[in-house]
Amino acid sequence: MLKKTTLVTALTAAALIPLSQAQAADYVVDTDGQHAFIQFKINHLGYSYILGNFESFEGRFHYDADNLEASSVEMEVDVTSLNSNHAERDRHFLSDDFLSAGDYPTATFVTTGFTPNGDSEGVLSGELTLKGETREVEMPVTLMGEGEDPWGNYRAGFEGSTMLTLEDYGIDMSDFPEVMHELELYVTFEGVRQ
């Protein structure tokens, strides 16, 4: 559940991938057009999976193809917007048993580095803060594409995923099977060049 926050951070990180056509520019993650998603997947007792997402977040990134070290990403996620398509379960996830959303309603991600692995892939590093705990995370990211859209905007799209250990963020999973102690965070998004 908290993974989605991480997911959100991961998405922004993807924007740092070297782009052959890109110029140094600032991008805003397109949440208004619903072209960005922060999703999570966690095993349920070893029998199936719980899937969900965070519906409210915002982010921006700076990308300079000639100077990747100057690239940066910032994401902010509304933890209370968690949705796993089950209202009672969502209330439990947001309670003090897990995310303590009343005390920690926001999760953030800030880039600390990016290592390219080629023209369209790389590993994004950054600090993810969730439930008051800040941890360094790494997320492999892939450039999905870039270019002008039909309305004259310039866009770049990315996806990435990473595994989060819930205990690292103060979430006690000791009453649950070990397969539930980690969560997969998946992010995909488009950024609009400003």
mmCIF file of C-alpha atoms in Angstrom:
data_model
loop_
_atom_site.group_PDB
_atom_site.id
_atom_site.type_symbol
_atom_site.label_atom_id
_atom_site.label_comp_id
_atom_site.label_asym_id
_atom_site.label_seq_id
_atom_site.Cartn_x
_atom_site.Cartn_y
_atom_site.Cartn_z
ATOM 1 C CA MET A 1 0.000 0.000 0.000
ATOM 2 C CA LEU A 2 2.773 2.385 0.879
ATOM 3 C CA LYS A 3 4.540 1.064 -2.177
ATOM 4 C CA LYS A 4 2.467 3.293 -4.362
ATOM 5 C CA THR A 5 4.237 6.210 -2.842
ATOM 6 C CA THR A 6 7.428 4.594 -3.865
ATOM 7 C CA LEU A 7 5.919 3.958 -7.231
ATOM 8 C CA VAL A 8 5.214 7.581 -7.673
ATOM 9 C CA THR A 9 8.831 8.442 -6.894
ATOM 10 C CA ALA A 10 10.018 5.819 -9.291
ATOM 11 C CA LEU A 11 8.036 7.265 -12.153
ATOM 12 C CA THR A 12 9.677 10.606 -11.865
ATOM 13 C CA ALA A 13 13.040 8.967 -11.750
ATOM 14 C CA ALA A 14 12.463 7.383 -15.109
ATOM 15 C CA ALA A 15 12.413 10.805 -16.695
ATOM 16 C CA LEU A 16 16.157 11.069 -16.218
ATOM 17 C CA ILE A 17 16.904 8.495 -18.910
ATOM 18 C CA PRO A 18 19.014 9.850 -21.762
ATOM 19 C CA LEU A 19 16.823 10.926 -24.669
ATOM 20 C CA SER A 20 18.228 11.410 -28.138
ATOM 21 C CA GLN A 21 15.766 14.175 -29.066
ATOM 22 C CA ALA A 22 15.307 15.778 -25.671
ATOM 23 C CA GLN A 23 16.673 19.142 -24.682
ATOM 24 C CA ALA A 24 17.338 20.417 -21.200
ATOM 25 C CA ALA A 25 13.859 21.224 -19.942
ATOM 26 C CA ASP A 26 11.441 21.097 -17.060
ATOM 27 C CA TYR A 27 8.528 18.654 -17.262
ATOM 28 C CA VAL A 28 5.325 18.348 -15.258
ATOM 29 C CA VAL A 29 3.854 14.876 -14.739
ATOM 30 C CA ASP A 30 0.490 14.792 -16.558
ATOM 31 C CA THR A 31 -1.957 13.834 -13.837
ATOM 32 C CA ASP A 32 -4.733 16.084 -15.191
ATOM 33 C CA GLY A 33 -4.968 13.977 -18.337
ATOM 34 C CA GLN A 34 -4.750 10.738 -16.334
ATOM 35 C CA HIS A 35 -1.505 9.768 -18.071
ATOM 36 C CA ALA A 36 0.347 8.866 -14.893
ATOM 37 C CA PHE A 37 -0.158 6.017 -12.441
ATOM 38 C CA ILE A 38 1.375 4.888 -9.176
ATOM 39 C CA GLN A 39 0.348 1.318 -8.474
ATOM 40 C CA PHE A 40 1.224 -1.385 -5.986
ATOM 41 C CA LYS A 41 0.962 -5.147 -5.703
ATOM 42 C CA ILE A 42 1.308 -7.175 -2.523
ATOM 43 C CA ASN A 43 0.873 -10.898 -1.950
ATOM 44 C CA HIS A 44 -2.227 -11.890 0.018
ATOM 45 C CA LEU A 45 -1.375 -14.713 2.419
ATOM 46 C CA GLY A 46 0.369 -16.639 -0.364
ATOM 47 C CA TYR A 47 -2.935 -17.243 -2.174
ATOM 48 C CA SER A 48 -3.335 -14.277 -4.500
ATOM 49 C CA TYR A 49 -2.470 -10.561 -4.759
ATOM 50 C CA ILE A 50 -3.910 -7.272 -3.623
ATOM 51 C CA LEU A 51 -3.597 -4.585 -6.299
ATOM 52 C CA GLY A 52 -4.098 -0.887 -5.754
ATOM 53 C CA ASN A 53 -3.003 2.600 -6.612
ATOM 54 C CA PHE A 54 -2.683 6.135 -5.332
ATOM 55 C CA GLU A 55 -5.133 8.383 -7.094
ATOM 56 C CA SER A 56 -3.737 11.791 -6.097
ATOM 57 C CA PHE A 57 -0.134 12.872 -6.640
ATOM 58 C CA GLU A 58 1.938 15.474 -8.435
ATOM 59 C CA GLY A 59 5.469 15.690 -9.705
ATOM 60 C CA ARG A 60 7.985 17.417 -11.898
ATOM 61 C CA PHE A 61 11.390 16.664 -13.298
ATOM 62 C CA HIS A 62 14.280 18.408 -15.002
ATOM 63 C CA TYR A 63 16.110 16.616 -17.785
ATOM 64 C CA ASP A 64 19.302 17.656 -19.524
ATOM 65 C CA ALA A 65 20.512 15.133 -22.124
ATOM 66 C CA ASP A 66 23.931 16.783 -22.130
ATOM 67 C CA ASN A 67 24.296 16.806 -18.357
ATOM 68 C CA LEU A 68 22.460 13.934 -16.690
ATOM 69 C CA GLU A 69 23.946 14.845 -13.317
ATOM 70 C CA ALA A 70 21.889 18.049 -13.415
ATOM 71 C CA SER A 71 18.646 16.093 -13.830
ATOM 72 C CA SER A 72 16.264 16.014 -10.900
ATOM 73 C CA VAL A 73 12.859 14.661 -9.861
ATOM 74 C CA GLU A 74 10.415 15.584 -7.120
ATOM 75 C CA MET A 75 7.187 13.716 -6.394
ATOM 76 C CA GLU A 76 4.525 14.146 -3.738
ATOM 77 C CA VAL A 77 1.801 11.559 -3.121
ATOM 78 C CA ASP A 78 -1.420 11.914 -1.152
ATOM 79 C CA VAL A 79 -1.307 8.698 0.892
ATOM 80 C CA THR A 80 -4.994 9.076 1.792
ATOM 81 C CA SER A 81 -5.875 8.620 -1.898
ATOM 82 C CA LEU A 82 -4.970 4.905 -1.678
ATOM 83 C CA ASN A 83 -7.503 2.735 -3.493
ATOM 84 C CA SER A 84 -7.488 -1.086 -3.543
ATOM 85 C CA ASN A 85 -11.148 -1.319 -4.648
ATOM 86 C CA HIS A 86 -12.295 -2.377 -1.179
ATOM 87 C CA ALA A 87 -13.336 0.461 1.155
ATOM 88 C CA GLU A 88 -12.990 -1.460 4.433
ATOM 89 C CA ARG A 89 -9.539 -2.756 3.495
ATOM 90 C CA ASP A 90 -8.461 0.740 2.413
ATOM 91 C CA ARG A 91 -9.470 2.144 5.796
ATOM 92 C CA HIS A 92 -7.372 -0.582 7.444
ATOM 93 C CA PHE A 93 -4.368 0.174 5.215
ATOM 94 C CA LEU A 94 -4.620 3.869 6.132
ATOM 95 C CA SER A 95 -4.973 3.160 9.858
ATOM 96 C CA ASP A 96 -2.211 3.124 12.467
ATOM 97 C CA ASP A 97 -1.861 -0.638 11.823
ATOM 98 C CA PHE A 98 -0.128 0.180 8.531
ATOM 99 C CA LEU A 99 0.315 3.654 6.990
ATOM 100 C CA SER A 100 -0.850 5.946 9.824
ATOM 101 C CA ALA A 101 -2.205 8.306 7.163
ATOM 102 C CA GLY A 102 -3.750 10.577 9.789
ATOM 103 C CA ASP A 103 -0.268 11.454 11.053
ATOM 104 C CA TYR A 104 1.597 10.991 7.734
ATOM 105 C CA PRO A 105 -0.765 11.965 4.895
ATOM 106 C CA THR A 106 1.995 12.644 2.373
ATOM 107 C CA ALA A 107 4.773 10.557 0.848
ATOM 108 C CA THR A 108 7.612 12.110 -1.131
ATOM 109 C CA PHE A 109 10.400 11.102 -3.448
ATOM 110 C CA VAL A 110 13.479 13.181 -4.296
ATOM 111 C CA THR A 111 16.190 12.047 -6.714
ATOM 112 C CA THR A 112 19.747 11.503 -5.514
ATOM 113 C CA GLY A 113 21.196 10.095 -8.750
ATOM 114 C CA PHE A 114 20.659 8.353 -12.063
ATOM 115 C CA THR A 115 22.798 5.724 -13.776
ATOM 116 C CA PRO A 116 22.041 5.166 -17.483
ATOM 117 C CA ASN A 117 22.293 1.621 -18.867
ATOM 118 C CA GLY A 118 21.848 2.592 -22.507
ATOM 119 C CA ASP A 119 19.742 4.878 -24.671
ATOM 120 C CA SER A 120 16.417 4.011 -23.066
ATOM 121 C CA GLU A 121 17.114 2.380 -19.691
ATOM 122 C CA GLY A 122 18.727 3.228 -16.396
ATOM 123 C CA VAL A 123 18.536 3.007 -12.627
ATOM 124 C CA LEU A 124 17.041 5.861 -10.664
ATOM 125 C CA SER A 125 18.167 6.442 -7.078
ATOM 126 C CA GLY A 126 16.343 8.620 -4.607
ATOM 127 C CA GLU A 127 15.030 9.172 -1.113
ATOM 128 C CA LEU A 128 11.514 7.897 -0.481
ATOM 129 C CA THR A 129 9.798 9.222 2.620
ATOM 130 C CA LEU A 130 6.802 7.241 3.838
ATOM 131 C CA LYS A 131 5.192 7.189 7.263
ATOM 132 C CA GLY A 132 7.916 9.541 8.512
ATOM 133 C CA GLU A 133 10.741 7.194 7.477
ATOM 134 C CA THR A 134 13.193 8.114 4.716
ATOM 135 C CA ARG A 135 15.024 5.376 2.837
ATOM 136 C CA GLU A 136 17.207 5.273 -0.270
ATOM 137 C CA VAL A 137 15.541 3.302 -3.072
ATOM 138 C CA GLU A 138 16.645 2.240 -6.542
ATOM 139 C CA MET A 139 14.280 1.711 -9.441
ATOM 140 C CA PRO A 140 15.146 0.415 -12.906
ATOM 141 C CA VAL A 141 13.335 2.654 -15.414
ATOM 142 C CA THR A 142 12.658 2.531 -19.145
ATOM 143 C CA LEU A 143 11.913 5.328 -21.609
ATOM 144 C CA MET A 144 8.686 4.425 -23.394
ATOM 145 C CA GLY A 145 8.858 7.251 -25.923
ATOM 146 C CA GLU A 146 9.011 10.991 -26.485
ATOM 147 C CA GLY A 147 7.849 13.576 -29.008
ATOM 148 C CA GLU A 148 5.156 16.077 -29.886
ATOM 149 C CA ASP A 149 1.539 15.210 -29.206
ATOM 150 C CA PRO A 150 -1.371 16.190 -31.540
ATOM 151 C CA TRP A 151 -1.953 19.403 -29.532
ATOM 152 C CA GLY A 152 1.538 20.854 -29.856
ATOM 153 C CA ASN A 153 2.950 19.735 -26.496
ATOM 154 C CA TYR A 154 6.210 17.823 -26.128
ATOM 155 C CA ARG A 155 5.953 14.698 -23.985
ATOM 156 C CA ALA A 156 8.197 12.001 -22.595
ATOM 157 C CA GLY A 157 6.876 8.766 -21.068
ATOM 158 C CA PHE A 158 8.516 6.321 -18.665
ATOM 159 C CA GLU A 159 7.854 3.242 -16.575
ATOM 160 C CA GLY A 160 9.627 1.572 -13.674
ATOM 161 C CA SER A 161 9.165 -0.774 -10.745
ATOM 162 C CA THR A 162 10.877 -1.670 -7.502
ATOM 163 C CA MET A 163 10.329 -3.781 -4.398
ATOM 164 C CA LEU A 164 9.826 -2.130 -1.012
ATOM 165 C CA THR A 165 10.347 -3.804 2.347
ATOM 166 C CA LEU A 166 7.475 -2.540 4.514
ATOM 167 C CA GLU A 167 9.408 -2.852 7.766
ATOM 168 C CA ASP A 168 11.849 -0.225 6.431
ATOM 169 C CA TYR A 169 9.004 2.276 6.690
ATOM 170 C CA GLY A 170 7.858 1.341 10.174
ATOM 171 C CA ILE A 171 5.096 -1.000 9.023
ATOM 172 C CA ASP A 172 4.944 -4.048 11.276
ATOM 173 C CA MET A 173 4.146 -7.127 9.196
ATOM 174 C CA SER A 174 5.225 -9.669 11.826
ATOM 175 C CA ASP A 175 1.667 -11.045 12.121
ATOM 176 C CA PHE A 176 1.587 -11.836 8.414
ATOM 177 C CA PRO A 177 3.349 -14.480 6.267
ATOM 178 C CA GLU A 178 6.789 -13.514 4.969
ATOM 179 C CA VAL A 179 5.478 -13.267 1.396
ATOM 180 C CA MET A 180 3.550 -10.164 2.540
ATOM 181 C CA HIS A 181 6.566 -8.329 3.939
ATOM 182 C CA GLU A 182 7.448 -6.768 0.585
ATOM 183 C CA LEU A 183 5.424 -4.737 -1.862
ATOM 184 C CA GLU A 184 6.006 -4.132 -5.569
ATOM 185 C CA LEU A 185 5.702 -0.530 -6.655
ATOM 186 C CA TYR A 186 5.025 0.172 -10.337
ATOM 187 C CA VAL A 187 4.925 3.617 -11.922
ATOM 188 C CA THR A 188 4.158 4.786 -15.431
ATOM 189 C CA PHE A 189 3.704 8.380 -16.537
ATOM 190 C CA GLU A 190 3.976 11.059 -19.156
ATOM 191 C CA GLY A 191 5.634 14.384 -18.505
ATOM 192 C CA VAL A 192 4.724 17.538 -20.446
ATOM 193 C CA ARG A 193 7.623 19.841 -21.251
ATOM 194 C CA GLN A 194 7.122 23.364 -19.936
#
